[in-house]
C-alpha cells in the first residue's frame, strides 16, 4: 500500500475535514501535516470527492467553447444597421475628472472631488459601450 498525497491544505484542520469527507465515501485517507494522503488505488475516487467538496465537480469535463474569440458587434441589435461604433467614454471621463479636480483643488475640497470622480468612474464602467449611428441605440 503506497500512500499518495492528493491535496495540500493551509492547516491540519482543513486536511482533517477533507479526510472525513473521503471516509464518508468509503475512501481511507490519512493526514500528514497539512497533506491529505490516500492509497494509490483510491487517487481517482478521492479526486472526484475533493472536486465535489470544493465545488468544481464538473470542471474536468467542461470542453472549451467552439464559438471562437469574441468579435465586436457588426450590426445594431435594435435596427440591424451596420453603422456601429464604440463609444469614446474614457476621453470624456478624463476631461471631466481633470475639470472636477481643478475646481476641487481651488476650493480646497479635494476629498469631495475625489468622491465625485470615483462615482463618475463607476458610472463610466457600467455605461453602454456601443452606439448605433443610425438609430442612436446604445448597449
Tab-separated table of C-alpha atoms in Angstrom:
chain	number	residue	atom	x	y	z
A	1	UNK	CA	0.000	0.000	0.000
A	2	UNK	CA	1.676	3.182	-1.241
A	3	UNK	CA	0.303	6.488	0.009
A	4	UNK	CA	-0.068	9.320	-2.481
A	5	UNK	CA	-0.582	12.977	-1.495
A	6	UNK	CA	-3.760	14.092	-3.249
A	7	UNK	CA	-4.022	17.585	-1.779
A	8	UNK	CA	-2.176	20.090	0.392
A	9	UNK	CA	-4.028	22.413	2.741
A	10	UNK	CA	-3.262	25.552	4.731
A	11	UNK	CA	-3.892	23.817	8.058
A	12	UNK	CA	-4.290	20.372	9.536
A	13	UNK	CA	-7.926	21.192	10.381
A	14	UNK	CA	-8.737	21.699	6.698
A	15	UNK	CA	-6.940	18.477	5.799
A	16	UNK	CA	-8.823	16.607	8.528
A	17	UNK	CA	-12.142	17.947	7.238
A	18	UNK	CA	-11.331	16.637	3.765
A	19	UNK	CA	-10.196	13.302	5.251
A	20	UNK	CA	-13.571	12.889	6.943
A	21	UNK	CA	-15.345	13.684	3.663
A	22	UNK	CA	-13.332	10.972	1.927
A	23	UNK	CA	-14.052	8.461	4.663
A	24	UNK	CA	-17.789	9.117	4.342
A	25	UNK	CA	-17.461	7.923	0.735
A	26	UNK	CA	-15.541	4.833	1.865
A	27	UNK	CA	-12.036	6.035	0.967
A	28	UNK	CA	-9.381	5.509	3.620
A	29	UNK	CA	-7.379	8.714	3.992
A	30	UNK	CA	-4.562	9.922	6.217
A	31	UNK	CA	-3.376	13.373	7.239
A	32	UNK	CA	0.360	14.012	7.378
A	33	UNK	CA	0.935	17.600	8.467
A	34	UNK	CA	-1.352	19.596	6.184
A	35	UNK	CA	-1.248	16.991	3.407
A	36	UNK	CA	-4.026	14.549	2.619
A	37	UNK	CA	-2.886	11.103	1.508
A	38	UNK	CA	-4.752	8.106	0.124
A	39	UNK	CA	-3.796	4.700	-1.222
A	40	UNK	CA	-2.624	4.844	-4.818
A	41	UNK	CA	-5.663	2.758	-5.905
A	42	UNK	CA	-8.037	5.413	-4.497
A	43	UNK	CA	-6.466	8.512	-6.074
A	44	UNK	CA	-9.106	8.964	-8.811
A	45	UNK	CA	-12.027	8.386	-6.438
A	46	UNK	CA	-10.511	10.819	-3.913
A	47	UNK	CA	-10.080	13.399	-6.664
A	48	UNK	CA	-13.785	13.169	-7.519
A	49	UNK	CA	-14.785	13.631	-3.858
A	50	UNK	CA	-12.404	16.563	-3.320
A	51	UNK	CA	-13.610	18.259	-6.502
A	52	UNK	CA	-17.200	17.868	-5.348
A	53	UNK	CA	-16.229	19.216	-1.923
A	54	UNK	CA	-14.652	22.341	-3.413
A	55	UNK	CA	-17.427	22.942	-5.935
A	56	UNK	CA	-15.562	22.040	-9.125
A	57	UNK	CA	-17.058	18.597	-9.641
A	58	UNK	CA	-17.638	19.021	-13.372
A	59	UNK	CA	-14.583	21.144	-14.153
A	60	UNK	CA	-12.646	18.306	-15.762
A	61	UNK	CA	-15.500	17.513	-18.129
A	62	UNK	CA	-16.059	21.043	-19.444
A	63	UNK	CA	-14.911	21.475	-23.023
A	64	UNK	CA	-13.617	24.799	-24.356
A	65	UNK	CA	-16.082	26.838	-26.340
A	66	UNK	CA	-16.189	26.304	-30.091
A	67	UNK	CA	-17.551	29.808	-30.626
A	68	UNK	CA	-14.111	31.267	-31.270
A	69	UNK	CA	-12.719	34.553	-29.997
A	70	UNK	CA	-15.014	37.440	-29.158
A	71	UNK	CA	-15.872	39.743	-32.047
A	72	UNK	CA	-17.266	43.282	-31.774
A	73	UNK	CA	-20.872	43.676	-32.897
A	74	UNK	CA	-21.295	44.066	-36.648
A	75	UNK	CA	-24.915	45.281	-36.635
A	76	UNK	CA	-27.252	47.115	-34.294
A	77	UNK	CA	-29.492	44.750	-32.282
A	78	UNK	CA	-32.311	47.312	-32.478
A	79	UNK	CA	-32.471	48.288	-36.162
A	80	UNK	CA	-29.953	45.952	-37.821
A	81	UNK	CA	-27.897	48.777	-39.316
A	82	UNK	CA	-24.198	48.050	-39.845
A	83	UNK	CA	-23.110	51.526	-38.671
A	84	UNK	CA	-21.977	50.567	-35.133
A	85	UNK	CA	-19.221	52.412	-33.259
A	86	UNK	CA	-17.563	52.031	-29.885
A	87	UNK	CA	-18.346	54.924	-27.555
A	88	UNK	CA	-15.353	57.029	-26.519
A	89	UNK	CA	-16.479	57.414	-22.923
A	90	UNK	CA	-12.999	57.384	-21.328
A	91	UNK	CA	-11.930	60.572	-23.092
A	92	UNK	CA	-14.985	62.357	-21.726
A	93	UNK	CA	-14.338	60.845	-18.294
A	94	UNK	CA	-10.737	62.085	-18.344
A	95	UNK	CA	-11.783	65.623	-19.238
A	96	UNK	CA	-14.487	65.532	-16.547
A	97	UNK	CA	-12.014	64.240	-13.922
A	98	UNK	CA	-9.487	66.984	-14.684
A	99	UNK	CA	-12.218	69.621	-14.529
A	100	UNK	CA	-13.580	68.330	-11.182
A	101	UNK	CA	-10.127	68.020	-9.621
A	102	UNK	CA	-9.218	71.551	-10.734
A	103	UNK	CA	-12.359	73.011	-9.186
A	104	UNK	CA	-11.994	70.899	-6.029
A	105	UNK	CA	-8.364	71.959	-5.636
A	106	UNK	CA	-9.151	75.667	-5.984
A	107	UNK	CA	-12.000	75.353	-3.474
A	108	UNK	CA	-9.852	73.312	-1.035
A	109	UNK	CA	-12.268	70.365	-1.309
A	110	UNK	CA	-10.063	67.676	-2.798
A	111	UNK	CA	-11.747	64.861	-0.850
A	112	UNK	CA	-15.142	65.780	-2.277
A	113	UNK	CA	-13.577	65.994	-5.733
A	114	UNK	CA	-12.128	62.524	-5.292
A	115	UNK	CA	-15.542	61.097	-4.386
A	116	UNK	CA	-17.192	62.787	-7.363
A	117	UNK	CA	-14.568	61.403	-9.746
A	118	UNK	CA	-14.820	57.934	-8.172
A	119	UNK	CA	-18.592	57.967	-8.666
A	120	UNK	CA	-18.132	59.096	-12.256
A	121	UNK	CA	-15.678	56.232	-12.843
A	122	UNK	CA	-18.297	53.730	-11.680
A	123	UNK	CA	-20.867	55.280	-13.999
A	124	UNK	CA	-18.381	55.146	-16.886
A	125	UNK	CA	-17.668	51.470	-16.189
A	126	UNK	CA	-21.318	50.428	-16.260
A	127	UNK	CA	-22.479	52.655	-19.095
A	128	UNK	CA	-23.079	51.321	-22.602
A	129	UNK	CA	-20.058	50.613	-24.801
A	130	UNK	CA	-21.609	50.525	-28.277
A	131	UNK	CA	-23.743	53.010	-30.234
A	132	UNK	CA	-25.652	52.748	-33.489
A	133	UNK	CA	-25.169	55.841	-35.643
A	134	UNK	CA	-28.437	55.166	-37.498
A	135	UNK	CA	-30.946	54.869	-34.644
A	136	UNK	CA	-28.765	56.092	-31.699
A	137	UNK	CA	-29.428	52.868	-29.772
A	138	UNK	CA	-26.735	52.190	-27.119
A	139	UNK	CA	-25.814	48.914	-25.474
